[in-house]
Coordinates of C-alpha atoms in Angstrom, one line a residue:
Chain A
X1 CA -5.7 13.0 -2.7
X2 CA -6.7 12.6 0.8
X3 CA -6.1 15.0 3.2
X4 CA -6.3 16.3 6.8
X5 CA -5.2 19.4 8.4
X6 CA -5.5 19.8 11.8
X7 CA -5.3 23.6 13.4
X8 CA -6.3 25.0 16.7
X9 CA -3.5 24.2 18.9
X10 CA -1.4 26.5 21.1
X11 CA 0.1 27.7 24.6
X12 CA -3.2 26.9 27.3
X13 CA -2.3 27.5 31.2
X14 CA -3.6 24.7 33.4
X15 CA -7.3 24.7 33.8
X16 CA -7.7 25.7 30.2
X17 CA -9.4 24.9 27.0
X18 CA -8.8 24.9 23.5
X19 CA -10.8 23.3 20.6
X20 CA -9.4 21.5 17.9
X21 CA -10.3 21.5 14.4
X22 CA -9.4 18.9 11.6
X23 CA -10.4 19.7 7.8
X24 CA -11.1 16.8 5.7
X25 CA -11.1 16.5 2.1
X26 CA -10.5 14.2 -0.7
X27 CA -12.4 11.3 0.4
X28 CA -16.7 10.3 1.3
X29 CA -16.0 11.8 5.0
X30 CA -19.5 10.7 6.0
X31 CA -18.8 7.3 5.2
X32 CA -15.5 7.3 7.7
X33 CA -15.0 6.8 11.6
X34 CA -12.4 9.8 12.4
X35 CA -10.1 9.5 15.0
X36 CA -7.2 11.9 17.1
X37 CA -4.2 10.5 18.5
X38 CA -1.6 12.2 20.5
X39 CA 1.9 11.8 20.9
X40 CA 4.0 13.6 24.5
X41 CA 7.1 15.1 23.5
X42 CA 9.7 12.0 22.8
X43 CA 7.3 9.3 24.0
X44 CA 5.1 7.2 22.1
X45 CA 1.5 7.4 20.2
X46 CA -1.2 7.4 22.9
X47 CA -5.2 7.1 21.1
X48 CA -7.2 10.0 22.2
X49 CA -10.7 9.8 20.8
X50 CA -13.1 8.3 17.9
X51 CA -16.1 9.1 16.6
X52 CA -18.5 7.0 14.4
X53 CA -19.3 7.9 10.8
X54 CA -22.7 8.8 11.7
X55 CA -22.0 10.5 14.8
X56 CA -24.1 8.5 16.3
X57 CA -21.3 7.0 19.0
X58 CA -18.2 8.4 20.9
X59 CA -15.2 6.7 22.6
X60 CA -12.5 8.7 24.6
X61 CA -9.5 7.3 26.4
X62 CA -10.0 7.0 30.3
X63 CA -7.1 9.7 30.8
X64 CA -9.2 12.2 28.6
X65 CA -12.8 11.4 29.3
X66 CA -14.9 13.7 30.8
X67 CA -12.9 16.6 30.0
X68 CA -12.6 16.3 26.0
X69 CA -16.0 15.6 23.3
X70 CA -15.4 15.0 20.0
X71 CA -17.9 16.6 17.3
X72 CA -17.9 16.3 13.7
X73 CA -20.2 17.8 11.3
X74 CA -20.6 15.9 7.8
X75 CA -22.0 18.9 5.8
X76 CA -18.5 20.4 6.2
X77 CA -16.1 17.3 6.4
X78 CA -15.3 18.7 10.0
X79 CA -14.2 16.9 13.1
X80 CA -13.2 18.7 16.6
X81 CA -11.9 17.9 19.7
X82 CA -13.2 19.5 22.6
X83 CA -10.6 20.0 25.1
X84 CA -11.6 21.2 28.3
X85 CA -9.6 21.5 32.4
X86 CA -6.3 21.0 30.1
X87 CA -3.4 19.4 32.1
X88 CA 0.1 19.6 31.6
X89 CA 0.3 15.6 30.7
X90 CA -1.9 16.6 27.8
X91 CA 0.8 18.5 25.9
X92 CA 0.9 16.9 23.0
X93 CA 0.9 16.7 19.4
X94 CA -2.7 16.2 18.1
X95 CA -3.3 14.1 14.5
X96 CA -6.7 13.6 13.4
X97 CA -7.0 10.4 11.5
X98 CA -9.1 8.4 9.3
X99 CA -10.3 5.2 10.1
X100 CA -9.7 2.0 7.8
X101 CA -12.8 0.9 7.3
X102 CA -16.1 2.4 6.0
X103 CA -19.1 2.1 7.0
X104 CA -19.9 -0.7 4.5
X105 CA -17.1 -2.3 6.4
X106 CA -14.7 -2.1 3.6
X107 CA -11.2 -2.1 4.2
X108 CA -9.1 1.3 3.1
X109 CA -6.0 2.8 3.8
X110 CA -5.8 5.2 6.9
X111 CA -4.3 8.5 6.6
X112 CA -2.9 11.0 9.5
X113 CA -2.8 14.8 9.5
X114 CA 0.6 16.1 10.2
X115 CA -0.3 17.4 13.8
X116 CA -1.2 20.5 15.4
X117 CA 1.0 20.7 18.9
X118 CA -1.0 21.6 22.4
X119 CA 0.7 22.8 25.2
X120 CA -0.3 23.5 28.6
X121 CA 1.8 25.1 30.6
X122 CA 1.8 28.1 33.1
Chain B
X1 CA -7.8 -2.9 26.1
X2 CA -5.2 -4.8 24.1
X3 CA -2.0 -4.4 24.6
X4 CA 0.2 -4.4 21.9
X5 CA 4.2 -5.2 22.5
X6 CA 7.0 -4.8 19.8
X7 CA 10.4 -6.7 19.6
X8 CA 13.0 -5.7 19.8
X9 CA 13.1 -2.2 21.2
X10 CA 15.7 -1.3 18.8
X11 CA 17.9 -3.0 16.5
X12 CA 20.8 -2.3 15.0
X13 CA 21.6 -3.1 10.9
X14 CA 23.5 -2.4 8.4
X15 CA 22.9 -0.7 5.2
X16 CA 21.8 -3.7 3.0
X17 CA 20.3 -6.1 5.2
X18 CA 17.3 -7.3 6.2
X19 CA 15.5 -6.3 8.9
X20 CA 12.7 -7.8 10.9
X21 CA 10.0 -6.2 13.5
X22 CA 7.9 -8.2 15.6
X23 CA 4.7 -7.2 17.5
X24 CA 2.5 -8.9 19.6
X25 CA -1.3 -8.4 20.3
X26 CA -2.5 -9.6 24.1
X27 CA -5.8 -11.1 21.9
X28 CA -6.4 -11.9 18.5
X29 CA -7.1 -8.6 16.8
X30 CA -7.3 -10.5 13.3
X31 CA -5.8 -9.1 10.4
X32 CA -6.5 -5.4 11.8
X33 CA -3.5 -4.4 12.3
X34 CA -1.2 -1.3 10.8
X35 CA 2.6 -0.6 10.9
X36 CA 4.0 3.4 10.8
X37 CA 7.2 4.7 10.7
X38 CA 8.0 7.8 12.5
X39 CA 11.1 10.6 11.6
X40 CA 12.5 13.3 14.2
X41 CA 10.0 15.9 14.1
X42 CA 7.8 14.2 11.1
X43 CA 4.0 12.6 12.1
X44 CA 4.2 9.3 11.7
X45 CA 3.7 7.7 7.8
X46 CA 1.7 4.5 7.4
X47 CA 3.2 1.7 6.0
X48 CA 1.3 -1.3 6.2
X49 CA -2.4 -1.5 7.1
X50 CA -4.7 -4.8 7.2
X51 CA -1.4 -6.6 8.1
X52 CA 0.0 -7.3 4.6
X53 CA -1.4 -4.4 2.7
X54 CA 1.2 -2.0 1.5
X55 CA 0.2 1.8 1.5
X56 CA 0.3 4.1 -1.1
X57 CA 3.7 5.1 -2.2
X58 CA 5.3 2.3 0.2
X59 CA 8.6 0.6 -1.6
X60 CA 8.5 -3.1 -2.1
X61 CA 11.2 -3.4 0.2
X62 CA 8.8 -3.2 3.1
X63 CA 5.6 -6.0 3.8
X64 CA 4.1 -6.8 6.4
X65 CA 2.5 -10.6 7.8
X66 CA 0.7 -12.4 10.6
X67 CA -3.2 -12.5 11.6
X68 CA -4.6 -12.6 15.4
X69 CA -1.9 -12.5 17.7
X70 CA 1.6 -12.2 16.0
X71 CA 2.7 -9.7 12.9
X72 CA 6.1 -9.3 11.4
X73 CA 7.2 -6.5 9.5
X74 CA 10.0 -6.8 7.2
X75 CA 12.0 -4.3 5.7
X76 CA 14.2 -6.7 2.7
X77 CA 17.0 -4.7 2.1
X78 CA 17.7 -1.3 4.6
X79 CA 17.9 1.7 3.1
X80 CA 19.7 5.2 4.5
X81 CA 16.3 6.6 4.5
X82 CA 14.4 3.6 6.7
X83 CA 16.6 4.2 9.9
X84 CA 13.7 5.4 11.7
X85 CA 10.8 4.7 14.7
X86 CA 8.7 2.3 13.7
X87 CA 4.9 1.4 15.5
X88 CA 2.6 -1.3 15.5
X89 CA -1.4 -0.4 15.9
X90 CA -4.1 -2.5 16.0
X91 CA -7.7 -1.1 14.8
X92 CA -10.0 -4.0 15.3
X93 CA -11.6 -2.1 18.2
X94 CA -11.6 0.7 20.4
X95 CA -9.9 1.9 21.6
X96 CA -6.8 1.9 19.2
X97 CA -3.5 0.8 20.8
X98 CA 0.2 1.2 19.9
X99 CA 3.2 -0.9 20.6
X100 CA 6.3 0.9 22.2
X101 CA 7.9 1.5 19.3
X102 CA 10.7 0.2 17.8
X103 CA 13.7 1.8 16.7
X104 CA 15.6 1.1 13.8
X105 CA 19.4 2.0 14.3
X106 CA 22.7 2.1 11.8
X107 CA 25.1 -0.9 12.9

């Protein structure tokens, strides 16, 4: 069965950082693009950040970049978000998720983590 | 970045009848192209992913069509337990984007 748990989260004042982990199992992880998505208290799902299967290859969303890196590390079916000068707009619930394709470029199904909440707040 | 747009923001049924979603890329994203639905205080639970592709678990009830530009996701016969949030996302190419949401209301 695949599965993701994400931990890390918490209460961060203003300025602050946190890292966020995401555990992986039940799939090839090195074969996947991994991927976190946030979601603001009663608004919608925003894309956060992705990382190739590799690695090799980072994308962020402009509200985020320069102030969060996502890492994974293969021989531990790990990825982490870096989240650094936290702001109160990034209070949020943090999934990790698996992309749909591999890196054959074959189609699978995606599958969230159920969240791990961030709030920033003084 | 693509912009992804759902119709109607919410829609109101009744128990038994069909119900159709509508989302629109602003370019083709092909058939890349996934549909959640979202419960109060639940993370949100893929339904369809490459357009058409039911996910695992997924009752017949719900399928998903449409390629580039325009996707429809049908829900046959409304259930108690499908009043709900629903989302479009395309994954053809960073970054991801989500339509507005949709919510699906008792009549």
């Amino acid at each position: 069965e695949v599965q993701l748990v994400e931990s890390g989260g918490g209460l961060v004042q203003p300025g602050g950082s946190l890292r966020l982990s995401c555990a992986a199992s039940g799939f090839t992880f090195s074969r996947y693009a991994m991927n976190w998505v946030r979601q603001a208290p009663g608004k919608g799902l925003e894309w956060v950040s992705s990382i190739r299967a590799s690695g090799v290859g980072t994308f962020y969303a402009d509200s985020v970049k320069g102030r969060f890196t996502i890492s994974r590390d293969n021989s531990k079916n790990m990825v982490y978000l870096q989240m650094n000068d936290l702001r109160a707009e990034d209070t949020a619930l943090y999934y990790c998720a698996k992309d749909c394709y591999d890196s054959s470029a074959h189609l699978d199904e995606g599958t969230w983590g159920q969240g791990t909440l961030v709030t920033v707040s003084s | 970045e693509i912009v992804m747009t759902q119709s109607p923001v919410t829609l109101s049924v009744s128990l038994g009848e069909r119900a159709t979603l509508s989302c629109r890329a602003s370019q083709s994203v092909r058939s890349n192209l996934a549909w959640y639905q979202q419960k109060p205080g639940q993370a949100p639970r893929l339904l369809i992913y490459g357009a058409s592709t039911r996910a695992t678990g997924v009752p017949a009830r719900f399928s998903g069509s449409g390629s580039g530009t325009d996707f429809t996701l049908t829900i046959s016969s409304l259930q108690s337990e499908d009043f709900a949030v629903y989302y479009c996302q395309h994954f053809n190419i960073w970054p991801w984007t989500f339509g507005q949401g949709a919510k699906v209301e008792i009549k």
